[in-house]
Amino acid sequence: MNGRITLAHGDGGEQAHRLIQDVFIAAFGDSSAPMMDAAIQPVSGAKLAVTTDSFVVQPIFFPGGNIGKLAVAGTVNDLIVSGAEPLYLTCGFILEEGFSLKELQVIVKSMAEEAAKSNVRIVAGDTKVVERGACDGIFINTTGIGVIREERQLHPTAITEGDSVIVTGTIGDHGVSIIAARNELGLRTDVLSDCASLTAMLSDALISTSTIRIMRDPTRGGLATSLVEIAEDFGVTVELDEEEIPVRPDVQGACELLGFEPIYLANEGKAVIIVSQSEEMQLLETLRRHPEGANAAVIGRVTNTTKGQLLLRTVFGSSRRLHRLSGVLLPRIC
Amino acid sequence: MNGRITLAHGDGGEQAHRLIQDVFIAAFGDSSAPMMDAAIQPVSGAKLAVTTDSFVVQPIFFPGGNIGKLAVAGTVNDLIVSGAEPLYLTCGFILEEGFSLKELQVIVKSMAEEAAKSNVRIVAGDTKVVERGACDGIFINTTGIGVIREERQLHPTAITEGDSVIVTGTIGDHGVSIIAARNELGLRTDVLSDCASLTAMLSDALISTSTIRIMRDPTRGGLATSLVEIAEDFGVTVELDEEEIPVRPDVQGACELLGFEPIYLANEGKAVIIVSQSEEMQLLETLRRHPEGANAAVIGRVTNTTKGQLLLRTVFGSSRRLHRLSGVLLPRIC
């Protein structure tokens, strides 16, 4: 489909109607739902999980994904790390006048494919068009709705001294792939973004393990910021072993070159999980059965349950306290 | 609160954490929910309604409202016209570097007030910051979740010849107020946007009337586009009586001056309702008891249930067919 987005595509009339038919319904299916003001969904679970995220990543196409794949995977992952089964997604598009319809179709197709992997339905949508220069190409909001099932509850208040901290794979891949795709810092690398939905792997983990305390997806702010939040929210000390944290050699190299720490770089297909020490091996085996979990590793322990802080035992044997990411690292990473 | 949005506010670290605490939680309350990846909500109803909308209105402050009030009212109204009881809202903010923190606080406060009117809770949020020039100040996505209760179901397939078409008040107010606020077309007028949540009035209508077939909120594309959609979706002919459609004299005057038709102008606090003729008076009385419904009127009838079209009987006695809005009327009206 050739052509470009015009302001008329956002005016709620005939052109908007055709855009919905030709692009969105063609990709997402279910001809009535996205046309309605509100999509009517049956719900059987007792507890809902709801999450929302806007995606403004630049560039919109990057090695390993695009803004559409990211918008679905990111929101699905927020649900699954909360222990929810992802069910429904809504999509809100803000398009710049002149945006390519062909690129929009590629993005929307990626969204449909990524949603299918997690078996989630896109049930409502909205498109706004702003004049040239009023936004940068395309922004996508996705809101996800899931249900919390009794058998897959998380137990964050049960965090105990000795619990294991597991990351499901190498960290920093998304951050480095975006830096390279921007061509700004002179970085050349073949690193692909890890952008992926974790529904299958983490559902498997939740079903086969009974003592998962908490899960987070370390996106903006990286692994360090996610673990600082857990440490503060639940008043526990997490001590990481730097040597055990899986980092791809090219990501490590890029970080050394640019002065970044992988532990603060964004990931878009990873989870960090706290589990009882007794189930640590079983969980690792479950994760490693999935391609997204091939490099899963135990990276640290809960060493104290009275003080909320994150410590890093470095390769030199010293220990330092880590804080949230402060200041600007990489704008528009997701 | 003085200061401006910086890129660091969008990086997911310390500054983002403070923005959430000082601005969003200060206004929306409930210190834990907006911090979580997914807000956990109890659900008791059997059927969910979900809707999403992004708001890009320009200017962001206009007579009668601002982008925040609009973002809540618009999404709440999408739920209530679907027959759902609005329960939860999510908010996704895209902010331009340099945006005023004080203006953000005013906007967020309006959102909290408007949500309180409908008794909906803001349960999840997200903030992204883009560099100067990559978006126009502020865009807001809201996604609404409601439940459909047995006793307030709509009956769109029961539309019958003779059914009454009711609009809850004057049309075109929002459109004209935005045109005037833009100062573009030389229009001076005191018209206020009708921007309002219709939860109280339409809940009352749904409870006190048993034969409401369908409701829509005629926003972008106006009353005409909403009724064309109903006509096409359900294969019915709706005939409007131009003389009966309530239009404020200053809106009518502005339209004549500018060459617009009120029936295509956006509304942000109106509903169009199809109800059985036998309950027409009762519904009118119920609507008129609410300030938002003071000018409610019967504006037409369903004249045929085999052909999907919208007809307008003009003040001159002739009848013409209306179509969806085509082309650009007013970009960024909501």
XYZ file of C-alpha atoms in Angstrom:
668
model
C 0.000 0.000 0.000
C 1.545 3.260 -1.087
C 0.679 6.764 -0.040
C 1.167 8.860 3.028
C -0.798 9.779 6.102
C -2.813 12.963 5.712
C -4.546 15.082 8.308
C -7.854 13.740 6.980
C -6.861 10.277 8.275
C -7.242 11.709 11.770
C -10.504 13.561 11.407
C -12.820 10.711 12.333
C -14.603 10.659 9.000
C -14.430 8.737 5.753
C -10.616 8.623 5.416
C -10.222 7.518 9.027
C -12.821 4.811 8.383
C -10.821 3.555 5.375
C -7.524 3.618 7.263
C -9.063 1.462 9.986
C -10.480 -0.956 7.423
C -7.470 -1.186 5.133
C -4.628 -1.115 7.629
C -5.744 -1.974 11.150
C -8.535 -4.445 10.588
C -6.571 -6.019 7.740
C -3.787 -6.779 10.227
C -5.641 -7.273 13.513
C -8.748 -8.984 12.160
C -12.121 -9.038 13.907
C -13.854 -6.429 11.829
C -16.175 -5.061 14.445
C -14.121 -4.645 17.600
C -11.725 -1.846 16.697
C -14.587 0.204 15.250
C -16.510 0.326 18.475
C -16.190 2.906 21.173
C -15.585 0.170 23.642
C -14.773 -3.448 23.001
C -16.927 -5.792 25.003
C -14.968 -8.646 26.518
C -16.022 -11.547 28.657
C -14.031 -11.906 31.853
C -13.882 -14.958 34.008
C -10.944 -14.328 36.352
C -11.383 -12.616 39.664
C -8.572 -10.080 39.521
C -7.535 -7.818 36.659
C -4.077 -6.564 35.883
C -3.785 -3.375 33.841
C -0.722 -1.667 32.430
C -0.038 1.111 29.940
C 3.022 2.257 27.998
C 3.692 4.755 25.247
C 6.435 3.959 22.773
C 8.505 6.719 21.195
C 11.612 4.711 20.259
C 13.946 6.254 17.720
C 14.716 4.880 15.144
C 11.370 3.159 14.639
C 13.051 0.263 12.792
C 16.101 -1.186 14.560
C 18.066 -4.456 14.406
C 15.833 -7.090 15.991
C 12.551 -5.231 15.901
C 10.512 -2.128 15.298
C 8.283 0.185 17.340
C 5.255 -2.046 16.742
C 6.865 -5.275 17.932
C 8.254 -3.365 20.917
C 4.871 -1.819 21.759
C 3.242 -5.248 21.997
C 6.119 -7.132 23.634
C 6.724 -4.355 26.170
C 3.148 -4.267 27.407
C 2.652 -8.027 27.337
C 5.833 -8.380 29.400
C 4.581 -5.876 31.975
C 1.536 -8.091 32.452
C 3.343 -11.401 32.601
C 5.951 -10.189 35.131
C 3.033 -9.141 37.332
C 1.884 -12.737 37.329
C -1.022 -11.968 35.015
C -2.115 -13.897 31.964
C -2.170 -11.316 29.132
C -5.588 -11.250 27.448
C -6.304 -7.968 25.692
C -4.427 -5.048 24.227
C -5.508 -1.614 23.058
C -3.439 0.438 20.617
C -3.388 4.217 20.292
C -1.473 5.619 17.318
C -0.281 9.200 16.956
C 0.891 9.704 13.386
C 2.650 12.605 11.743
C 1.145 13.960 8.556
C 3.223 12.510 5.713
C 4.085 9.238 7.490
C 4.410 6.353 5.042
C 1.408 4.049 4.846
C 3.718 1.212 3.808
C 5.793 1.607 6.953
C 2.608 1.781 9.005
C 1.517 -1.535 7.522
C 4.842 -3.167 8.357
C 4.589 -1.901 11.938
C 0.992 -3.007 12.353
C 1.805 -6.455 10.922
C 4.589 -6.848 13.491
C 2.114 -5.953 16.212
C -0.356 -8.574 15.029
C 2.376 -11.240 14.879
C 3.724 -10.385 18.305
C 0.228 -10.366 19.819
C -0.457 -13.785 18.315
C 2.648 -15.230 20.013
C 1.163 -14.364 23.390
C -2.362 -15.219 22.328
C -3.584 -11.720 23.197
C -6.337 -9.968 21.268
C -6.152 -6.353 20.144
C -9.608 -5.158 21.124
C -9.693 -1.392 20.721
C -7.749 1.217 18.847
C -7.489 4.896 18.098
C -5.596 6.959 15.556
C -4.768 10.625 15.760
C -2.899 12.534 13.075
C -0.941 15.700 13.829
C 0.466 18.129 11.325
C 3.989 17.784 9.956
C 6.538 18.656 12.636
C 4.140 18.167 15.574
C 5.366 14.633 16.309
C 8.270 12.536 15.162
C 6.754 10.024 12.725
C 4.825 7.633 14.929
C 4.138 7.142 18.625
C 2.211 4.092 19.865
C 0.462 3.594 23.179
C -0.487 0.082 24.173
C -2.543 -0.771 27.228
C -2.668 -4.364 28.357
C -5.287 -6.184 30.386
C -4.751 -9.562 31.960
C -6.158 -11.748 34.686
C -4.398 -13.014 37.766
C -5.096 -16.700 38.230
C -4.977 -18.264 41.665
C -2.364 -20.839 40.642
C 0.164 -18.312 39.385
C 0.304 -15.713 42.099
C 3.546 -14.015 42.976
C 4.666 -13.792 46.611
C 6.678 -10.589 46.986
C 6.179 -10.367 50.729
C 7.681 -13.828 51.139
C 11.151 -12.696 50.043
C 13.615 -14.372 52.412
C 17.318 -14.097 53.142
C 19.131 -16.455 50.807
C 16.623 -16.161 47.965
C 18.178 -16.331 44.510
C 18.181 -13.516 41.971
C 17.967 -14.820 38.403
C 18.155 -12.904 35.142
C 16.742 -14.660 32.093
C 19.585 -13.750 29.709
C 22.230 -11.274 28.599
C 21.631 -7.656 29.555
C 22.015 -4.411 27.627
C 21.300 -5.821 24.148
C 18.390 -3.467 23.393
C 20.257 -0.384 24.585
C 23.350 -1.116 22.511
C 21.350 -2.024 19.392
C 19.495 1.318 19.569
C 22.714 3.286 20.092
C 24.217 1.572 17.055
C 21.066 2.071 14.963
C 21.168 5.789 15.690
C 24.632 6.056 14.208
C 25.289 8.853 16.679
C 28.190 7.713 18.764
C 30.136 6.092 15.961
C 29.339 2.630 17.298
C 29.403 -0.287 14.859
C 28.092 -3.579 16.166
C 25.920 -6.494 15.121
C 24.033 -6.660 18.419
C 20.315 -7.260 17.913
C 17.713 -5.864 20.272
C 16.385 -8.596 22.566
C 12.839 -7.260 21.955
C 10.581 -10.285 22.592
C 7.416 -11.317 24.387
C 8.141 -13.474 27.414
C 4.670 -14.927 27.842
C 5.508 -18.527 26.977
C 8.703 -18.701 29.030
C 7.410 -16.933 32.131
C 4.074 -18.755 32.107
C 6.039 -21.970 32.089
C 8.175 -20.656 34.961
C 5.140 -19.651 37.011
C 3.435 -22.983 36.537
C 6.460 -25.185 37.209
C 7.756 -23.275 40.240
C 5.828 -22.446 43.392
C 8.169 -20.009 45.145
C 8.699 -17.209 42.641
C 8.576 -14.092 44.829
C 8.617 -11.376 42.223
C 9.478 -10.706 38.584
C 10.322 -7.466 36.768
C 11.251 -6.620 33.197
C 14.291 -4.351 33.362
C 13.546 -1.890 30.540
C 14.342 1.840 30.885
C 16.812 2.255 33.736
C 18.086 -1.290 33.243
C 18.615 -4.182 35.643
C 20.007 -1.894 38.353
C 16.952 0.389 38.464
C 14.518 -2.554 38.532
C 16.378 -4.141 41.437
C 16.663 -0.836 43.346
C 12.881 -0.552 43.058
C 12.344 -4.071 44.366
C 14.853 -3.458 47.189
C 13.131 -0.230 48.229
C 9.547 -1.397 47.783
C 10.057 -4.493 49.913
C 12.865 -3.351 52.197
C 15.322 -6.072 51.197
C 19.007 -6.007 50.350
C 19.950 -7.613 47.063
C 23.604 -8.366 46.485
C 24.654 -8.999 42.902
C 27.778 -10.793 41.795
C 29.098 -8.809 38.826
C 30.965 -11.797 37.426
C 27.769 -13.828 37.136
C 25.747 -11.241 35.188
C 25.524 -12.396 31.555
C 26.693 -9.696 29.142
C 27.499 -10.324 25.477
C 31.154 -9.538 24.714
C 30.147 -7.013 22.035
C 27.771 -5.289 24.466
C 30.557 -5.222 27.082
C 32.930 -3.818 24.458
C 30.472 -1.136 23.357
C 29.908 -0.125 26.972
C 33.630 0.194 27.652
C 34.029 2.264 24.512
C 31.138 4.593 25.345
C 31.380 4.743 29.118
C 28.056 3.020 29.844
C 27.358 0.298 32.395
C 25.385 -2.660 30.990
C 23.442 -2.859 34.251
C 21.792 0.516 33.459
C 21.051 -0.238 29.794
C 17.538 -1.044 28.663
C 16.385 -4.579 27.921
C 13.182 -5.454 26.082
C 13.069 -9.227 26.349
C 14.467 -10.027 29.775
C 13.116 -10.602 33.236
C 14.758 -10.548 36.633
C 13.241 -13.042 39.045
C 13.600 -13.618 42.782
C 12.952 -17.230 43.764
C 13.622 -19.404 46.785
C 17.100 -20.906 46.774
C 15.561 -24.386 46.847
C 13.857 -23.899 43.492
C 16.731 -22.050 41.854
C 17.961 -24.970 39.726
C 14.492 -26.020 38.678
C 13.671 -22.499 37.559
C 16.954 -22.167 35.643
C 16.221 -25.415 33.804
C 12.717 -24.256 32.916
C 13.962 -20.915 31.612
C 16.765 -22.477 29.599
C 14.324 -24.717 27.744
C 13.079 -21.548 26.002
C 15.214 -19.746 23.404
C 14.733 -16.422 25.245
C 16.085 -18.021 28.414
C 19.130 -19.843 27.000
C 21.533 -17.625 28.972
C 19.550 -17.484 32.218
C 21.827 -17.264 35.256
C 21.802 -16.815 39.017
C 23.336 -13.382 39.510
C 22.928 -12.695 43.200
C 21.094 -13.230 46.472
C 18.880 -11.534 48.960
C 21.227 -10.949 51.891
C 19.061 -8.989 54.265
C 15.343 -8.348 54.733
C 15.449 -5.229 56.866
C 17.255 -2.690 54.685
C 16.239 -1.769 51.124
C 19.379 -1.511 49.034
C 21.145 -2.937 46.001
C 24.805 -3.899 46.280
C 27.179 -4.996 43.540
C 30.148 -7.227 44.394
C 32.576 -6.293 41.635
C 35.014 -8.575 39.849
C 37.740 -7.057 42.052
C 36.001 -8.266 45.198
C 34.870 -4.874 46.442
C 31.219 -4.052 47.007
C 29.415 -0.839 46.026
C 25.892 0.397 46.411
C 23.875 0.998 43.239
C 21.147 3.615 42.906
C 18.480 4.330 40.337
C 19.661 5.621 37.006
C 20.120 9.363 37.388
C 20.194 11.925 34.605
C 19.877 11.220 30.923
C 21.270 8.001 29.556
C 19.432 7.379 26.334
C 16.290 9.276 25.487
C 13.676 7.441 23.406
C 15.067 3.964 24.034
C 11.524 2.549 23.992
C 5.910 23.732 41.165
C 8.263 25.508 38.827
C 10.720 24.034 36.389
C 10.510 22.289 33.073
C 10.441 18.762 31.800
C 13.874 17.402 30.944
C 14.848 14.308 29.009
C 15.923 12.777 32.334
C 12.265 12.763 33.416
C 11.677 10.120 30.763
C 14.625 7.864 31.407
C 13.002 5.620 33.992
C 15.438 6.514 36.750
C 15.623 8.866 39.720
C 14.090 11.935 38.013
C 11.218 9.869 36.580
C 10.638 8.441 40.055
C 10.397 11.978 41.502
C 8.080 13.184 38.736
C 5.727 10.301 39.477
C 5.828 11.030 43.212
C 5.548 14.818 43.039
C 3.114 15.267 40.178
C 1.161 12.115 39.413
C 0.760 10.502 42.804
C 0.224 13.930 44.370
C -2.799 14.368 42.098
C -4.055 10.819 41.588
C -3.304 9.464 45.071
C -2.845 5.783 45.867
C 0.908 5.737 46.187
C 1.523 2.211 45.032
C -0.614 1.671 41.957
C 0.980 3.980 39.390
C 4.428 2.701 40.315
C 3.657 -0.874 39.439
C 4.055 -2.505 36.094
C 0.486 -3.614 36.268
C -2.225 -2.452 38.604
C -4.123 -5.304 40.178
C -7.862 -4.715 40.238
C -10.690 -6.812 41.558
C -13.420 -7.455 39.019
C -16.862 -8.678 39.785
C -18.828 -8.070 36.572
C -19.064 -10.661 33.871
C -18.294 -8.552 30.811
C -15.577 -5.962 30.336
C -15.685 -2.888 28.143
C -12.376 -1.438 26.987
C -11.661 1.716 25.047
C -8.589 3.800 24.210
C -8.027 7.325 22.945
C -5.036 9.571 22.425
C -5.512 13.299 22.895
C -3.514 15.799 20.856
C -5.850 18.805 21.095
C -4.397 22.187 20.246
C -4.415 24.512 22.166
C -4.015 22.410 25.301
C -5.959 24.986 27.365
C -9.233 26.153 25.808
C -12.428 27.833 27.049
C -14.267 25.198 29.067
C -11.446 22.721 29.567
C -7.949 21.504 28.894
C -6.322 18.417 27.399
C -6.408 16.609 30.759
C -10.117 17.135 31.437
C -10.805 16.132 27.827
C -8.657 12.995 28.081
C -10.647 11.739 31.060
C -14.110 12.859 29.939
C -13.597 11.525 26.415
C -12.659 8.039 27.515
C -15.214 7.852 30.312
C -17.892 8.861 27.792
C -16.809 6.129 25.369
C -17.423 3.618 28.138
C -20.736 4.983 29.334
C -22.233 5.207 25.815
C -21.336 1.529 25.418
C -23.540 0.794 28.398
C -20.566 0.142 30.646
C -19.975 1.425 34.133
C -16.569 3.157 33.991
C -14.208 1.731 36.620
C -10.561 2.249 35.760
C -8.412 4.530 33.659
C -4.793 4.376 32.579
C -2.864 7.463 31.474
C 0.103 7.592 29.119
C 1.876 10.939 28.829
C 4.223 11.950 26.029
C 5.944 15.175 27.030
C 8.213 17.480 25.091
C 11.492 18.444 26.698
C 11.000 21.933 28.128
C 7.269 21.502 28.904
C 6.232 23.479 31.977
C 5.891 21.446 35.174
C 3.328 23.941 36.432
C 1.127 23.388 33.380
C 1.547 19.647 33.790
C 0.298 19.923 37.361
C -2.767 21.918 36.287
C -3.548 19.308 33.627
C -3.069 16.382 35.983
C -5.248 18.058 38.629
C -8.050 18.447 36.055
C -7.724 14.758 35.250
C -8.038 13.792 38.919
C -11.111 16.017 39.365
C -12.787 14.718 36.228
C -12.088 11.105 37.186
C -13.586 11.710 40.634
C -16.842 12.940 39.066
C -17.305 9.570 37.415
C -15.909 7.676 40.375
C -13.230 6.065 38.204
C -9.776 5.234 39.508
C -6.576 5.995 37.629
C -4.730 2.723 38.081
C -1.670 2.796 35.854
C 0.424 5.406 34.138
C 3.445 5.958 31.965
C 5.510 8.997 31.021
C 7.809 9.358 28.053
C 9.811 12.465 27.267
C 10.968 13.310 23.749
C 13.482 15.949 22.781
C 12.452 19.503 21.946
C 10.628 19.594 18.606
C 9.762 15.860 18.561
C 6.237 16.404 19.870
C 4.027 19.422 20.401
C 4.048 19.987 24.168
C 1.937 17.160 25.550
C -0.032 14.212 24.215
C -2.132 12.064 26.550
C -3.475 8.573 25.992
C -6.212 7.324 28.259
C -7.543 3.791 28.224
C -10.757 3.056 30.057
C -12.060 -0.180 31.500
C -15.619 -0.709 32.622
C -18.065 -3.484 33.316
C -21.338 -4.169 31.589
C -24.034 -4.873 34.165
C -27.031 -6.988 33.288
C -29.525 -4.265 34.221
C -28.042 -1.623 31.913
C -27.564 -3.442 28.649
C -28.097 -1.678 25.350
C -30.280 -3.264 22.675
C -28.932 -2.110 19.300
C -30.475 -4.984 17.367
C -33.909 -4.022 18.668
C -33.939 -0.740 16.714
C -37.456 -0.417 15.273
C -39.189 1.857 12.785
C -40.524 4.850 14.676
C -37.772 4.846 17.330
C -36.781 8.317 18.511
C -33.387 9.897 18.027
C -32.438 12.150 20.933
C -29.429 14.399 21.341
C -28.568 15.439 24.888
C -27.870 19.103 24.114
C -26.558 21.737 21.724
C -24.096 20.552 19.105
C -20.846 22.006 17.803
C -19.810 23.843 20.995
C -16.443 22.078 21.335
C -15.547 22.571 17.690
C -16.320 26.290 17.715
C -14.556 26.892 21.039
C -11.374 25.280 19.684
C -11.514 27.268 16.438
C -11.875 30.469 18.461
C -9.102 29.475 20.881
C -6.739 28.960 17.954
C -7.210 32.519 16.817
C -6.678 31.294 13.277
C -9.835 32.111 11.412
C -10.442 35.481 13.013
C -13.375 34.097 15.006
C -14.312 35.874 18.246
C -16.895 34.139 20.378
C -17.625 33.285 24.000
C -18.665 29.698 23.272
C -17.278 27.262 25.847
C -16.345 23.719 24.977
C -18.988 21.288 26.228
C -16.200 19.008 27.499
C -17.825 16.986 30.312
C -18.181 13.464 31.650
C -21.636 12.069 31.063
C -21.487 9.247 33.588
C -24.088 10.579 36.016
C -26.634 11.599 33.365
C -26.342 8.524 31.169
C -26.286 6.102 34.114
C -29.515 7.696 35.246
C -30.911 7.343 31.717
C -29.929 3.683 31.487
C -31.461 2.844 34.838
C -34.734 4.735 34.375
C -35.401 3.620 30.794
C -35.594 0.062 29.532
C -35.647 0.550 25.753
C -32.493 2.494 24.991
C -31.228 0.847 21.799
C -27.872 2.512 21.386
C -25.885 5.567 22.469
C -22.875 7.282 20.876
C -20.818 10.325 21.775
C -20.485 12.403 18.619
C -16.881 13.640 18.913
C -14.620 13.890 15.825
C -16.807 13.830 12.744
C -19.749 15.232 14.696
C -23.340 14.110 15.061
C -23.610 13.267 11.351
C -20.675 10.847 11.346
C -21.875 9.075 14.517
C -25.339 8.577 13.032
C -23.968 7.413 9.648
C -22.006 4.777 11.579
C -25.072 3.615 13.467
C -27.125 3.596 10.245
C -24.515 1.515 8.407
C -23.653 -0.826 11.290
C -27.288 -1.761 11.921
C -28.800 -1.226 8.457
C -31.342 1.365 9.544
C -32.427 4.689 8.070
C -32.315 7.629 10.442
C -34.129 10.775 9.382
C -33.214 13.965 11.192
C -35.300 17.089 11.383
C -32.846 19.968 10.989
C -35.160 22.407 12.778
C -35.172 20.275 15.922
C -31.391 19.987 16.302
C -30.302 22.272 19.149
C -27.541 24.661 18.087
C -26.486 27.712 20.085
C -27.054 30.919 18.090
C -23.365 31.873 18.394
C -22.320 28.423 17.149
C -24.763 28.747 14.260
C -23.390 32.212 13.542
C -19.774 31.042 13.624
C -20.621 28.178 11.275
C -22.305 30.481 8.776
C -19.318 32.796 8.917
C -16.790 30.018 8.405
C -18.717 27.699 6.123
C -18.969 24.773 8.561
C -22.014 22.656 9.345
C -22.678 22.200 13.086
C -23.689 18.594 12.443
C -20.065 17.782 11.484
C -18.436 19.682 14.354
C -16.971 17.843 17.317
C -18.754 17.594 20.650
C -17.099 16.462 23.871
C -20.015 16.338 26.286
C -22.952 15.122 24.244
C -24.596 11.825 23.443
C -26.973 10.784 20.720
C -29.447 8.138 21.843
C -31.940 5.943 20.015
C -34.873 4.925 22.211
C -38.343 3.509 21.664
C -40.929 6.155 20.881
C -42.927 5.109 23.936
C -40.097 6.034 26.307
C -39.081 9.204 24.492
C -40.689 11.634 26.951
C -39.481 9.776 30.008
C -35.915 9.783 28.691
C -36.083 13.491 27.836
C -37.257 14.272 31.361
C -34.464 12.217 32.885
C -31.825 13.896 30.726
C -33.147 17.385 31.420
C -32.827 16.860 35.165
C -29.034 16.984 34.654
C -27.251 20.249 33.775
C -25.518 18.552 30.807
C -28.922 17.501 29.466
C -30.834 20.776 29.871
C -31.209 21.186 26.100
C -31.934 17.538 25.257
C -34.264 17.199 22.292
C -35.872 14.671 19.963
C -34.182 15.378 16.625
C -35.405 12.605 14.369
C -36.719 9.079 13.898
C -35.770 5.695 12.570
C -37.817 5.477 9.380
C -36.660 2.208 7.892
C -34.863 -0.889 9.121
C -33.668 -2.334 5.838
C -31.413 0.370 4.426
C -28.479 1.947 6.260
C -28.535 5.680 5.624
C -28.788 9.054 7.299
C -31.199 11.641 5.900
C -31.617 15.278 6.895
C -34.961 17.002 6.385
C -33.861 20.617 6.016
C -35.674 23.705 7.242
C -36.802 24.200 3.633
C -38.613 20.873 3.645
C -36.236 19.099 1.270
C -34.370 15.944 2.316
C -30.727 15.148 1.633
C -28.515 12.203 2.420
C -25.594 12.796 4.776
C -22.309 10.910 4.626
C -19.343 10.619 6.919
C -17.168 13.663 7.251
C -14.765 13.642 4.319
C -11.463 15.474 4.087
C -9.964 17.701 6.718
C -12.256 19.734 8.885
C -10.291 20.522 12.003
C -7.102 18.663 12.812
C -6.315 18.175 16.506
C -9.806 18.909 17.747
C -9.352 16.325 20.538
